[in-house]
Amino acid sequence: MRRIIVGQFKQPHGMLGRVAGWIMSHRESNLLRNEWVVSLLGIEPFHRVLEIGCGPGVALGEAAELASEGRVIGVDHSALMVAVAAKRNADAIARGRLEVVHGTAETAAELGLQFDRVFAVNVVQFWDSPVETLRTLRGAMAPGGILAIALQPRNKGATDEDAYLAAGRHKTFLEQAGFQNTRVETLDLKPIVACVLGEA
């Protein structure tokens, strides 16, 4: 049963997927970590911003408010989450400030845009080839653009140490993918959220 539930957070679908989406939209730690990651990015009005694995779209609206003259795109490989995120952010979409796309990191790279800010929250652990995915994303970024990948471990019995170990791995992934000036920031939740940032 636990495997089935975890699978729903990887790619929500059906009734259980709606439950997973509701949890992602309402759990306080989810809301706090998404808000915090967006705050780390230094999004400016004319920035082009991309979220990979946007889920129910919790962070997209805030990013769209900050990139008020730019463009924000959320990508998710769950058709259900794309629909939920679009509904949540209907006003921003109607104003032409936001778009939600069904696809993957590779799909995002095919959009033909050079993004100034790219982020993913609790997504990297689901990537089959993290370094290759990050390399693909770097190719879709403007020079000097900032990428952030954040993780709050959700496995049973997860600890701060799990988050620090993951951050070390993710920092190495970014560096192997060609990102520079990498650094780790942490948010004091239980367990902590670790976010690795790098410059394209």
mmCIF file of C-alpha atoms in Angstrom:
data_model
loop_
_atom_site.group_PDB
_atom_site.id
_atom_site.type_symbol
_atom_site.label_atom_id
_atom_site.label_comp_id
_atom_site.label_asym_id
_atom_site.label_seq_id
_atom_site.Cartn_x
_atom_site.Cartn_y
_atom_site.Cartn_z
ATOM 1 C CA MET A 1 0.000 0.000 0.000
ATOM 2 C CA ARG A 2 2.802 2.423 0.884
ATOM 3 C CA ARG A 3 4.377 1.804 -2.544
ATOM 4 C CA ILE A 4 1.059 2.693 -4.203
ATOM 5 C CA ILE A 5 0.757 5.911 -2.182
ATOM 6 C CA VAL A 6 4.363 6.942 -2.905
ATOM 7 C CA GLY A 7 3.728 6.276 -6.588
ATOM 8 C CA GLN A 8 0.855 8.747 -6.491
ATOM 9 C CA PHE A 9 3.213 11.510 -5.369
ATOM 10 C CA LYS A 10 5.511 10.621 -8.260
ATOM 11 C CA GLN A 11 2.753 10.764 -10.893
ATOM 12 C CA PRO A 12 -0.708 11.442 -9.450
ATOM 13 C CA HIS A 13 -3.657 9.939 -11.304
ATOM 14 C CA GLY A 14 -7.206 8.837 -10.598
ATOM 15 C CA MET A 15 -8.946 9.239 -7.252
ATOM 16 C CA LEU A 16 -5.816 8.562 -5.182
ATOM 17 C CA GLY A 17 -4.001 11.131 -7.308
ATOM 18 C CA ARG A 18 -6.593 13.720 -6.350
ATOM 19 C CA VAL A 19 -5.950 12.893 -2.694
ATOM 20 C CA ALA A 20 -2.186 13.292 -3.232
ATOM 21 C CA GLY A 21 -2.795 16.629 -4.972
ATOM 22 C CA TRP A 22 -4.972 17.819 -2.090
ATOM 23 C CA ILE A 23 -2.236 16.910 0.395
ATOM 24 C CA MET A 24 0.382 18.754 -1.673
ATOM 25 C CA SER A 25 -1.905 21.795 -1.826
ATOM 26 C CA HIS A 26 -2.768 21.923 1.872
ATOM 27 C CA ARG A 27 0.023 20.414 3.980
ATOM 28 C CA GLU A 28 1.660 23.310 5.819
ATOM 29 C CA SER A 29 5.206 22.055 5.224
ATOM 30 C CA ASN A 30 4.536 21.869 1.481
ATOM 31 C CA LEU A 31 3.269 25.449 1.397
ATOM 32 C CA LEU A 32 6.181 26.743 3.481
ATOM 33 C CA ARG A 33 8.905 25.014 1.464
ATOM 34 C CA ASN A 34 7.454 26.156 -1.877
ATOM 35 C CA GLU A 35 7.183 29.758 -0.687
ATOM 36 C CA TRP A 36 10.750 29.590 0.658
ATOM 37 C CA VAL A 37 12.241 28.168 -2.547
ATOM 38 C CA VAL A 38 10.575 30.891 -4.624
ATOM 39 C CA SER A 39 11.987 33.501 -2.230
ATOM 40 C CA LEU A 40 15.534 32.144 -2.749
ATOM 41 C CA LEU A 41 15.407 32.667 -6.512
ATOM 42 C CA GLY A 42 15.371 36.468 -6.558
ATOM 43 C CA ILE A 43 12.731 36.547 -9.290
ATOM 44 C CA GLU A 44 12.517 39.926 -11.028
ATOM 45 C CA PRO A 45 9.609 41.393 -13.030
ATOM 46 C CA PHE A 46 10.926 40.518 -16.505
ATOM 47 C CA HIS A 47 12.254 37.059 -15.667
ATOM 48 C CA ARG A 48 11.245 33.908 -17.485
ATOM 49 C CA VAL A 49 10.626 31.286 -14.814
ATOM 50 C CA LEU A 50 10.200 27.528 -15.108
ATOM 51 C CA GLU A 51 9.035 25.022 -12.500
ATOM 52 C CA ILE A 52 9.635 21.348 -13.197
ATOM 53 C CA GLY A 53 7.149 19.039 -11.488
ATOM 54 C CA CYS A 54 4.771 21.840 -10.559
ATOM 55 C CA GLY A 55 2.213 19.452 -9.046
ATOM 56 C CA PRO A 56 -0.956 21.315 -8.004
ATOM 57 C CA GLY A 57 0.689 24.674 -8.782
ATOM 58 C CA VAL A 58 1.259 25.971 -5.269
ATOM 59 C CA ALA A 59 4.429 27.908 -6.187
ATOM 60 C CA LEU A 60 3.396 29.055 -9.662
ATOM 61 C CA GLY A 61 1.058 31.846 -8.610
ATOM 62 C CA GLU A 62 3.663 33.472 -6.389
ATOM 63 C CA ALA A 63 6.290 33.205 -9.108
ATOM 64 C CA ALA A 64 3.862 34.823 -11.557
ATOM 65 C CA GLU A 65 3.271 37.716 -9.159
ATOM 66 C CA LEU A 66 7.017 38.352 -8.939
ATOM 67 C CA ALA A 67 7.648 37.928 -12.684
ATOM 68 C CA SER A 68 4.884 40.426 -13.384
ATOM 69 C CA GLU A 69 6.193 41.415 -16.831
ATOM 70 C CA GLY A 70 7.837 38.106 -17.654
ATOM 71 C CA ARG A 71 6.608 34.583 -18.239
ATOM 72 C CA VAL A 72 6.106 31.658 -15.872
ATOM 73 C CA ILE A 73 5.698 28.078 -17.052
ATOM 74 C CA GLY A 74 4.928 25.047 -14.940
ATOM 75 C CA VAL A 75 5.570 21.574 -16.323
ATOM 76 C CA ASP A 76 4.292 18.298 -14.893
ATOM 77 C CA HIS A 77 4.097 14.778 -16.306
ATOM 78 C CA SER A 78 0.771 14.151 -14.545
ATOM 79 C CA ALA A 79 -2.172 15.289 -16.671
ATOM 80 C CA LEU A 80 -4.234 15.431 -13.476
ATOM 81 C CA MET A 81 -1.799 17.825 -11.789
ATOM 82 C CA VAL A 82 -1.645 20.006 -14.909
ATOM 83 C CA ALA A 83 -5.438 20.373 -14.713
ATOM 84 C CA VAL A 84 -5.351 21.082 -10.966
ATOM 85 C CA ALA A 85 -2.537 23.634 -11.324
ATOM 86 C CA ALA A 86 -4.339 25.356 -14.200
ATOM 87 C CA LYS A 87 -7.529 25.627 -12.163
ATOM 88 C CA ARG A 88 -5.659 26.954 -9.106
ATOM 89 C CA ASN A 89 -3.927 29.616 -11.216
ATOM 90 C CA ALA A 90 -6.754 30.400 -13.634
ATOM 91 C CA ASP A 91 -6.528 34.175 -13.080
ATOM 92 C CA ALA A 92 -2.802 34.337 -13.852
ATOM 93 C CA ILE A 93 -3.329 32.159 -16.926
ATOM 94 C CA ALA A 94 -6.194 34.378 -18.111
ATOM 95 C CA ARG A 95 -3.930 37.426 -17.761
ATOM 96 C CA GLY A 96 -1.281 35.721 -19.901
ATOM 97 C CA ARG A 97 1.280 35.600 -17.090
ATOM 98 C CA LEU A 98 1.380 31.853 -16.592
ATOM 99 C CA GLU A 99 1.150 28.617 -18.558
ATOM 100 C CA VAL A 100 0.935 25.004 -17.383
ATOM 101 C CA VAL A 101 2.282 22.319 -19.711
ATOM 102 C CA HIS A 102 1.904 18.542 -19.661
ATOM 103 C CA GLY A 103 5.386 17.097 -20.049
ATOM 104 C CA THR A 104 8.832 16.625 -18.542
ATOM 105 C CA ALA A 105 12.089 18.521 -18.165
ATOM 106 C CA GLU A 106 12.872 17.503 -21.732
ATOM 107 C CA THR A 107 9.559 19.031 -22.866
ATOM 108 C CA ALA A 108 10.482 22.267 -21.120
ATOM 109 C CA ALA A 109 13.767 22.387 -22.991
ATOM 110 C CA GLU A 110 11.846 22.171 -26.261
ATOM 111 C CA LEU A 111 9.832 25.329 -25.551
ATOM 112 C CA GLY A 112 12.509 27.464 -27.173
ATOM 113 C CA LEU A 113 12.867 29.875 -24.249
ATOM 114 C CA GLN A 114 15.948 30.856 -22.283
ATOM 115 C CA PHE A 115 14.833 30.767 -18.653
ATOM 116 C CA ASP A 116 16.275 33.092 -16.011
ATOM 117 C CA ARG A 117 15.067 30.986 -13.089
ATOM 118 C CA VAL A 118 14.327 27.263 -12.911
ATOM 119 C CA PHE A 119 13.247 25.317 -9.842
ATOM 120 C CA ALA A 120 11.989 21.924 -8.726
ATOM 121 C CA VAL A 121 10.681 21.059 -5.258
ATOM 122 C CA ASN A 122 10.690 17.420 -4.057
ATOM 123 C CA VAL A 123 11.078 16.201 -7.632
ATOM 124 C CA VAL A 124 14.736 15.324 -8.247
ATOM 125 C CA GLN A 125 14.439 12.011 -6.382
ATOM 126 C CA PHE A 126 12.085 10.803 -9.138
ATOM 127 C CA TRP A 127 14.467 11.554 -12.029
ATOM 128 C CA ASP A 128 16.055 8.497 -13.616
ATOM 129 C CA SER A 129 19.177 10.395 -14.750
ATOM 130 C CA PRO A 130 19.502 13.553 -12.616
ATOM 131 C CA VAL A 131 22.742 14.802 -14.164
ATOM 132 C CA GLU A 132 21.420 14.427 -17.707
ATOM 133 C CA THR A 133 18.149 16.114 -16.746
ATOM 134 C CA LEU A 134 20.009 19.013 -15.151
ATOM 135 C CA ARG A 135 22.259 19.282 -18.199
ATOM 136 C CA THR A 136 19.152 19.503 -20.371
ATOM 137 C CA LEU A 137 17.724 22.238 -18.173
ATOM 138 C CA ARG A 138 20.994 24.179 -18.203
ATOM 139 C CA GLY A 139 20.769 24.209 -22.004
ATOM 140 C CA ALA A 140 17.379 25.929 -21.708
ATOM 141 C CA MET A 141 18.663 28.663 -19.388
ATOM 142 C CA ALA A 142 19.969 32.149 -19.993
ATOM 143 C CA PRO A 143 23.626 32.747 -19.047
ATOM 144 C CA GLY A 144 23.775 33.587 -15.362
ATOM 145 C CA GLY A 145 20.357 32.061 -14.732
ATOM 146 C CA ILE A 146 19.739 30.405 -11.370
ATOM 147 C CA LEU A 147 18.471 26.863 -10.843
ATOM 148 C CA ALA A 148 17.233 25.542 -7.496
ATOM 149 C CA ILE A 149 16.390 21.984 -6.511
ATOM 150 C CA ALA A 150 14.917 21.465 -3.064
ATOM 151 C CA LEU A 151 14.159 18.344 -1.087
ATOM 152 C CA GLN A 152 12.461 17.693 2.210
ATOM 153 C CA PRO A 153 12.799 13.936 2.811
ATOM 154 C CA ARG A 154 9.384 12.311 3.241
ATOM 155 C CA ASN A 155 10.466 8.690 3.768
ATOM 156 C CA LYS A 156 9.406 6.998 6.989
ATOM 157 C CA GLY A 157 11.682 8.110 9.825
ATOM 158 C CA ALA A 158 13.322 10.832 7.703
ATOM 159 C CA THR A 159 15.899 12.953 9.542
ATOM 160 C CA ASP A 160 17.876 16.145 9.013
ATOM 161 C CA GLU A 161 20.858 13.951 8.178
ATOM 162 C CA ASP A 162 18.903 12.471 5.256
ATOM 163 C CA ALA A 163 18.349 15.986 3.935
ATOM 164 C CA TYR A 164 22.020 16.939 4.280
ATOM 165 C CA LEU A 165 23.130 13.763 2.522
ATOM 166 C CA ALA A 166 20.675 14.413 -0.317
ATOM 167 C CA ALA A 167 21.895 18.000 -0.594
ATOM 168 C CA GLY A 168 25.462 16.758 -0.981
ATOM 169 C CA ARG A 169 24.402 14.450 -3.800
ATOM 170 C CA HIS A 170 22.356 17.167 -5.483
ATOM 171 C CA LYS A 171 25.206 19.665 -5.271
ATOM 172 C CA THR A 172 27.434 17.140 -7.021
ATOM 173 C CA PHE A 173 24.742 16.569 -9.672
ATOM 174 C CA LEU A 174 24.578 20.318 -10.404
ATOM 175 C CA GLU A 175 28.344 20.607 -10.665
ATOM 176 C CA GLN A 176 28.566 17.570 -12.960
ATOM 177 C CA ALA A 177 25.862 19.151 -15.129
ATOM 178 C CA GLY A 178 27.957 22.308 -15.521
ATOM 179 C CA PHE A 179 26.389 24.649 -12.963
ATOM 180 C CA GLN A 180 28.716 27.032 -11.142
ATOM 181 C CA ASN A 181 28.781 28.823 -7.789
ATOM 182 C CA THR A 182 26.666 26.104 -6.187
ATOM 183 C CA ARG A 183 25.495 26.526 -2.621
ATOM 184 C CA VAL A 184 23.127 24.887 -0.132
ATOM 185 C CA GLU A 185 20.412 26.673 1.839
ATOM 186 C CA THR A 186 18.266 25.065 4.528
ATOM 187 C CA LEU A 187 14.816 25.734 5.967
ATOM 188 C CA ASP A 188 14.199 24.692 9.568
ATOM 189 C CA LEU A 189 11.268 22.308 9.260
ATOM 190 C CA LYS A 190 11.029 18.741 10.569
ATOM 191 C CA PRO A 191 13.021 17.360 8.848
ATOM 192 C CA ILE A 192 14.828 20.296 7.300
ATOM 193 C CA VAL A 193 14.391 21.304 3.677
ATOM 194 C CA ALA A 194 17.694 21.494 1.791
ATOM 195 C CA CYS A 195 17.854 23.538 -1.402
ATOM 196 C CA VAL A 196 20.838 23.481 -3.748
ATOM 197 C CA LEU A 197 21.265 26.464 -6.056
ATOM 198 C CA GLY A 198 23.599 26.865 -9.006
ATOM 199 C CA GLU A 199 24.327 29.337 -11.780
ATOM 200 C CA ALA A 200 24.035 28.419 -15.449
#
